[in-house]
PDB file of C-alpha atoms in Angstrom:
ATOM      1  CA  MET P   1      -0.052  -0.021   0.361  1.00 58.00           C
ATOM      2  CA  ALA P   2       1.088   3.877  -0.686  1.00 79.00           C
ATOM      3  CA  ARG P   3       0.568   4.946   2.788  1.00 83.00           C
ATOM      4  CA  ARG P   4       4.152   4.722   3.921  1.00 88.00           C
ATOM      5  CA  PRO P   5       6.118   6.050   1.314  1.00 89.00           C
ATOM      6  CA  VAL P   6       3.035   9.847   1.340  1.00 91.00           C
ATOM      7  CA  ALA P   7       4.435   9.534   5.440  1.00 91.00           C
ATOM      8  CA  TRP P   8       7.835   9.739   4.640  1.00 93.00           C
ATOM      9  CA  VAL P   9       7.537  12.414   1.455  1.00 94.00           C
ATOM     10  CA  ALA P  10       5.153  14.036   3.742  1.00 94.00           C
ATOM     11  CA  ALA P  11       8.322  13.886   6.290  1.00 94.00           C
ATOM     12  CA  ILE P  12      11.137  15.044   3.972  1.00 95.00           C
ATOM     13  CA  VAL P  13       8.490  18.145   2.868  1.00 95.00           C
ATOM     14  CA  LEU P  14       8.015  19.195   6.691  1.00 95.00           C
ATOM     15  CA  PHE P  15      11.711  19.075   7.137  1.00 96.00           C
ATOM     16  CA  VAL P  16      12.845  20.880   4.077  1.00 95.00           C
ATOM     17  CA  GLU P  17      10.375  23.173   5.177  1.00 94.00           C
ATOM     18  CA  ALA P  18      11.784  24.061   8.331  1.00 95.00           C
ATOM     19  CA  ILE P  19      15.517  24.150   6.973  1.00 96.00           C
ATOM     20  CA  GLY P  20      13.919  26.075   4.459  1.00 94.00           C
ATOM     21  CA  ILE P  21      11.795  29.114   6.602  1.00 93.00           C
ATOM     22  CA  ALA P  22      13.976  29.522   9.103  1.00 95.00           C
ATOM     23  CA  LEU P  23      16.515  30.404   6.643  1.00 95.00           C
ATOM     24  CA  LEU P  24      14.343  32.776   4.748  1.00 93.00           C
ATOM     25  CA  ASN P  25      13.037  34.365   7.723  1.00 94.00           C
ATOM     26  CA  TRP P  26      16.776  34.705   9.033  1.00 94.00           C
ATOM     27  CA  PHE P  27      18.110  36.077   5.733  1.00 95.00           C
ATOM     28  CA  LEU P  28      15.224  38.764   6.072  1.00 91.00           C
ATOM     29  CA  GLY P  29      16.251  39.673   9.968  1.00 91.00           C
ATOM     30  CA  VAL P  30      19.716  40.322   8.373  1.00 91.00           C
ATOM     31  CA  VAL P  31      18.565  42.556   5.477  1.00 90.00           C
ATOM     32  CA  VAL P  32      16.521  44.249   8.179  1.00 87.00           C
ATOM     33  CA  ASP P  33      19.460  44.787  10.035  1.00 84.00           C
ATOM     34  CA  ARG P  34      21.526  46.140   7.794  1.00 85.00           C
ATOM     35  CA  GLN P  35      19.111  48.510   5.789  1.00 82.00           C
ATOM     36  CA  ASP P  36      19.083  50.165   9.695  1.00 73.00           C
ATOM     37  CA  MET P  37      15.709  51.562   8.943  1.00 73.00           C
ATOM     38  CA  SER P  38      12.677  51.944  11.305  1.00 71.00           C
ATOM     39  CA  LEU P  39       9.333  51.259   9.721  1.00 75.00           C
ATOM     40  CA  ALA P  40       6.406  53.469  11.607  1.00 80.00           C
ATOM     41  CA  GLY P  41       9.078  53.840  13.915  1.00 78.00           C
ATOM     42  CA  LEU P  42       9.875  50.761  15.137  1.00 80.00           C
ATOM     43  CA  ASP P  43      13.462  49.885  15.920  1.00 82.00           C
ATOM     44  CA  SER P  44      15.221  48.110  13.031  1.00 81.00           C
ATOM     45  CA  ASP P  45      17.198  45.470  15.726  1.00 85.00           C
ATOM     46  CA  MET P  46      13.463  44.767  17.153  1.00 87.00           C
ATOM     47  CA  MET P  47      12.652  44.053  13.601  1.00 88.00           C
ATOM     48  CA  SER P  48      15.739  41.845  13.161  1.00 88.00           C
ATOM     49  CA  VAL P  49      15.489  40.154  15.949  1.00 91.00           C
ATOM     50  CA  SER P  50      11.650  38.732  15.457  1.00 91.00           C
ATOM     51  CA  SER P  51      11.989  37.785  12.192  1.00 91.00           C
ATOM     52  CA  LYS P  52      15.288  35.588  13.221  1.00 93.00           C
ATOM     53  CA  VAL P  53      12.953  34.345  16.031  1.00 95.00           C
ATOM     54  CA  GLY P  54      10.025  33.874  14.513  1.00 94.00           C
ATOM     55  CA  GLY P  55      11.945  32.199  11.739  1.00 94.00           C
ATOM     56  CA  LEU P  56      13.642  29.704  13.979  1.00 96.00           C
ATOM     57  CA  VAL P  57      10.060  29.185  15.813  1.00 96.00           C
ATOM     58  CA  PHE P  58       8.460  28.454  12.715  1.00 95.00           C
ATOM     59  CA  GLY P  59      11.041  26.358  11.807  1.00 95.00           C
ATOM     60  CA  LEU P  60      10.667  24.143  14.869  1.00 96.00           C
ATOM     61  CA  TYR P  61       7.603  23.785  14.550  1.00 96.00           C
ATOM     62  CA  PHE P  62       7.197  22.909  10.999  1.00 96.00           C
ATOM     63  CA  ALA P  63      10.299  20.415  11.900  1.00 96.00           C
ATOM     64  CA  LEU P  64       8.150  18.596  15.291  1.00 96.00           C
ATOM     65  CA  CYS P  65       5.032  18.228  12.121  1.00 95.00           C
ATOM     66  CA  GLY P  66       7.983  16.598  10.876  1.00 95.00           C
ATOM     67  CA  VAL P  67       8.486  14.138  13.119  1.00 95.00           C
ATOM     68  CA  ALA P  68       4.723  13.316  14.006  1.00 94.00           C
ATOM     69  CA  ALA P  69       5.280  12.197  10.250  1.00 94.00           C
ATOM     70  CA  LEU P  70       7.867  10.527  10.120  1.00 94.00           C
ATOM     71  CA  LEU P  71       6.796   8.498  13.616  1.00 94.00           C
ATOM     72  CA  VAL P  72       3.512   7.367  11.349  1.00 92.00           C
ATOM     73  CA  ALA P  73       5.708   6.245   8.145  1.00 92.00           C
ATOM     74  CA  VAL P  74       8.132   4.250  10.600  1.00 93.00           C
ATOM     75  CA  ARG P  75       5.499   2.875  13.339  1.00 90.00           C
ATOM     76  CA  ASP P  76       3.077   1.682  10.218  1.00 87.00           C
ATOM     77  CA  ARG P  77      -0.012   3.778  12.153  1.00 89.00           C
ATOM     78  CA  ALA P  78      -2.383   6.445  12.686  1.00 89.00           C
ATOM     79  CA  PRO P  79      -0.510   9.104  15.016  1.00 90.00           C
ATOM     80  CA  GLY P  80      -1.363   9.575  18.629  1.00 89.00           C
ATOM     81  CA  LEU P  81      -3.132  13.008  19.801  1.00 91.00           C
ATOM     82  CA  PHE P  82      -0.352  14.872  20.110  1.00 93.00           C
ATOM     83  CA  GLY P  83       0.759  13.636  16.871  1.00 91.00           C
ATOM     84  CA  ARG P  84      -2.487  13.882  14.634  1.00 93.00           C
ATOM     85  CA  ILE P  85      -3.132  17.274  16.043  1.00 94.00           C
ATOM     86  CA  LEU P  86       0.515  18.602  15.065  1.00 93.00           C
ATOM     87  CA  LEU P  87      -0.507  17.147  11.570  1.00 94.00           C
ATOM     88  CA  ILE P  88      -3.781  19.025  11.368  1.00 94.00           C
ATOM     89  CA  SER P  89      -2.605  22.502  12.615  1.00 95.00           C
ATOM     90  CA  ALA P  90       0.192  21.858   9.560  1.00 94.00           C
ATOM     91  CA  ALA P  91      -2.458  21.619   7.098  1.00 95.00           C
ATOM     92  CA  VAL P  92      -4.229  24.690   8.063  1.00 95.00           C
ATOM     93  CA  VAL P  93      -1.236  26.841   8.634  1.00 94.00           C
ATOM     94  CA  HIS P  94      -0.408  24.748   4.748  1.00 94.00           C
ATOM     95  CA  GLY P  95      -4.550  26.221   2.963  1.00 93.00           C
ATOM     96  CA  LEU P  96      -4.090  29.501   4.710  1.00 94.00           C
ATOM     97  CA  LEU P  97      -0.382  29.560   3.421  1.00 91.00           C
ATOM     98  CA  GLY P  98      -1.156  28.543   0.251  1.00 92.00           C
ATOM     99  CA  ALA P  99      -3.673  31.083  -0.184  1.00 92.00           C
ATOM    100  CA  PHE P 100      -1.605  33.998   0.981  1.00 91.00           C
ATOM    101  CA  THR P 101       1.424  32.721  -2.171  1.00 90.00           C
ATOM    102  CA  VAL P 102      -0.549  32.654  -4.431  1.00 89.00           C
ATOM    103  CA  GLY P 103      -0.565  36.670  -4.877  1.00 89.00           C
ATOM    104  CA  LEU P 104       1.974  37.135  -2.806  1.00 89.00           C
ATOM    105  CA  VAL P 105       4.666  34.723  -4.537  1.00 89.00           C
ATOM    106  CA  GLY P 106       2.761  33.096  -7.796  1.00 90.00           C
ATOM    107  CA  TRP P 107       1.120  30.369  -8.676  1.00 93.00           C
ATOM    108  CA  GLY P 108       4.548  27.915  -8.361  1.00 91.00           C
ATOM    109  CA  ALA P 109       4.586  28.416  -4.216  1.00 90.00           C
ATOM    110  CA  PHE P 110       0.319  28.170  -4.378  1.00 93.00           C
ATOM    111  CA  VAL P 111       1.004  24.458  -6.382  1.00 93.00           C
ATOM    112  CA  PHE P 112       4.050  23.355  -3.294  1.00 92.00           C
ATOM    113  CA  MET P 113       1.529  24.433  -0.541  1.00 93.00           C
ATOM    114  CA  MET P 114      -1.209  22.466  -1.817  1.00 94.00           C
ATOM    115  CA  VAL P 115       0.901  19.129  -2.395  1.00 94.00           C
ATOM    116  CA  ALA P 116       2.063  19.478   0.848  1.00 94.00           C
ATOM    117  CA  LEU P 117      -1.611  20.281   2.310  1.00 94.00           C
ATOM    118  CA  GLY P 118      -2.134  16.920  -0.154  1.00 94.00           C
ATOM    119  CA  LEU P 119       0.665  14.915   1.766  1.00 94.00           C
ATOM    120  CA  ILE P 120      -0.084  15.839   5.249  1.00 94.00           C
ATOM    121  CA  VAL P 121      -4.652  15.048   4.446  1.00 93.00           C
ATOM    122  CA  PHE P 122      -3.398  12.437   2.974  1.00 92.00           C
ATOM    123  CA  THR P 123      -1.204  10.665   5.857  1.00 92.00           C
ATOM    124  CA  LEU P 124      -3.978  11.709   8.906  1.00 91.00           C
ATOM    125  CA  LEU P 125      -7.106   9.788   6.486  1.00 91.00           C
ATOM    126  CA  ALA P 126      -4.843   7.012   5.067  1.00 87.00           C
ATOM    127  CA  PHE P 127      -3.822   5.538   8.833  1.00 80.00           C
ATOM    128  CA  ASP P 128      -7.216   4.952  10.434  1.00 69.00           C
ATOM    129  CA  ARG P 129      -7.660   5.286  14.662  1.00 61.00           C
ATOM    130  CA  GLY P 130      -9.688   1.512  13.988  1.00 57.00           C
ATOM    131  CA  ALA P 131     -12.274   0.098  12.479  1.00 44.00           C
ATOM    132  CA  GLY P 132     -16.006   1.745  14.103  1.00 44.00           C
ATOM    133  CA  PRO P 133     -19.076   0.201  14.081  1.00 46.00           C
ATOM    134  CA  ALA P 134     -19.064   1.314  10.136  1.00 46.00           C
ATOM    135  CA  ASP P 135     -16.284  -0.626   9.486  1.00 47.00           C
ATOM    136  CA  ALA P 136     -17.351  -3.550  11.613  1.00 47.00           C
ATOM    137  CA  ALA P 137     -17.969  -7.341   9.661  1.00 50.00           C
ATOM    138  CA  PRO P 138     -21.650  -8.057   9.390  1.00 51.00           C
ATOM    139  CA  GLY P 139     -23.628  -9.677  11.966  1.00 49.00           C
ATOM    140  CA  ASP P 140     -20.373  -9.314  14.458  1.00 49.00           C
ATOM    141  CA  GLY P 141     -22.232  -8.538  17.416  1.00 48.00           C
ATOM    142  CA  VAL P 142     -22.839  -4.641  16.583  1.00 47.00           C
ATOM    143  CA  GLY P 143     -26.012  -3.887  16.617  1.00 48.00           C
ATOM    144  CA  GLY P 144     -28.036  -1.876  14.038  1.00 46.00           C
ATOM    145  CA  LYS P 145     -26.937  -3.444  11.613  1.00 45.00           C
ATOM    146  CA  ASP P 146     -28.745  -6.095   9.010  1.00 47.00           C
ATOM    147  CA  GLY P 147     -27.714  -9.521   7.326  1.00 47.00           C
ATOM    148  CA  ASN P 148     -26.167  -7.812   4.427  1.00 49.00           C
ATOM    149  CA  GLY P 149     -24.234  -4.929   6.436  1.00 47.00           C
ATOM    150  CA  GLY P 150     -26.370  -2.352   6.131  1.00 47.00           C
ATOM    151  CA  THR P 151     -28.760  -0.482   8.446  1.00 48.00           C
ATOM    152  CA  ASP P 152     -32.113  -0.261   7.282  1.00 47.00           C
ATOM    153  CA  GLY P 153     -34.279   1.195   9.823  1.00 48.00           C
ATOM    154  CA  GLY P 154     -37.190  -0.887  10.230  1.00 46.00           C
ATOM    155  CA  ALA P 155     -37.885  -0.244   6.265  1.00 47.00           C
ATOM    156  CA  ASN P 156     -38.358  -3.532   5.330  1.00 48.00           C
ATOM    157  CA  GLY P 157     -41.159  -4.344   7.418  1.00 48.00           C
ATOM    158  CA  ASP P 158     -39.600  -4.780  10.814  1.00 48.00           C
ATOM    159  CA  THR P 159     -40.226  -3.911  13.579  1.00 49.00           C
ATOM    160  CA  ASN P 160     -37.121  -3.865  15.476  1.00 49.00           C
ATOM    161  CA  GLY P 161     -35.181  -0.893  14.538  1.00 47.00           C
ATOM    162  CA  GLY P 162     -32.532  -2.586  11.636  1.00 47.00           C
ATOM    163  CA  THR P 163     -31.667  -5.726  13.034  1.00 46.00           C
ATOM    164  CA  ASN P 164     -33.104  -8.060  10.606  1.00 49.00           C
ATOM    165  CA  GLY P 165     -30.165 -10.626  10.980  1.00 50.00           C
ATOM    166  CA  GLY P 166     -27.862  -9.188  12.938  1.00 51.00           C
ATOM    167  CA  THR P 167     -27.111 -11.368  15.946  1.00 55.00           C
ATOM    168  CA  GLY P 168     -26.323  -8.004  18.984  1.00 57.00           C
ATOM    169  CA  GLY P 169     -28.099  -4.776  19.942  1.00 62.00           C
ATOM    170  CA  SER P 170     -31.280  -4.795  21.148  1.00 66.00           C
ATOM    171  CA  PRO P 171     -34.714  -4.510  19.860  1.00 73.00           C
ATOM    172  CA  VAL P 172     -36.454  -1.207  19.387  1.00 79.00           C
ATOM    173  CA  THR P 173     -40.414  -1.822  20.943  1.00 78.00           C
ATOM    174  CA  ALA P 174     -43.062   0.267  19.044  1.00 77.00           C
ATOM    175  CA  PRO P 175     -44.055   3.183  21.194  1.00 77.00           C
ATOM    176  CA  PRO P 176     -47.984   2.995  22.925  1.00 79.00           C
ATOM    177  CA  THR P 177     -50.686   3.710  20.933  1.00 79.00           C
ATOM    178  CA  PRO P 178     -52.780   6.227  22.408  1.00 79.00           C
ATOM    179  CA  SER P 179     -55.931   5.290  24.370  1.00 79.00           C
ATOM    180  CA  ALA P 180     -59.499   5.949  23.217  1.00 76.00           C
ATOM    181  CA  SER P 181     -60.600   7.385  26.878  1.00 65.00           C
TER     182      SER P 181
END
């Protein structure tokens, strides 16, 4: 199955982005520092340091997301709660960055952000957390299943709420009929 290679590629892309973001912001901080200009009265040293620190923090965030994707690829199972939160937030960040980069940088950057977004989303969706009642086999004790694996909710004349042939669940009783007093 192709889910492990996609998780590997997602991890590599996130690591490359971490390095790229950190270096880009570091470069911008150096440029601001050498310009020795202020923007609306802000100190250029403060802007330079802020750019460098922001780049390092954002780079570490992407590196941590890359570690989460790498653990998914190595273990071949879904990420834990913290890893899932990291990867979901990285997907949201990539969606927002893609929306901004299409106007500021161009379509090439937008395509890169959307490919990274797709890799992260595929990594999240390909590794299921576990089979729920909808994924269970028919007749395995899950209530609400009929003999064909679907739920018919009593549509085929049965009055027990869709356990037509299933082995689990409790029968549903009809509501009491009103009395003519």
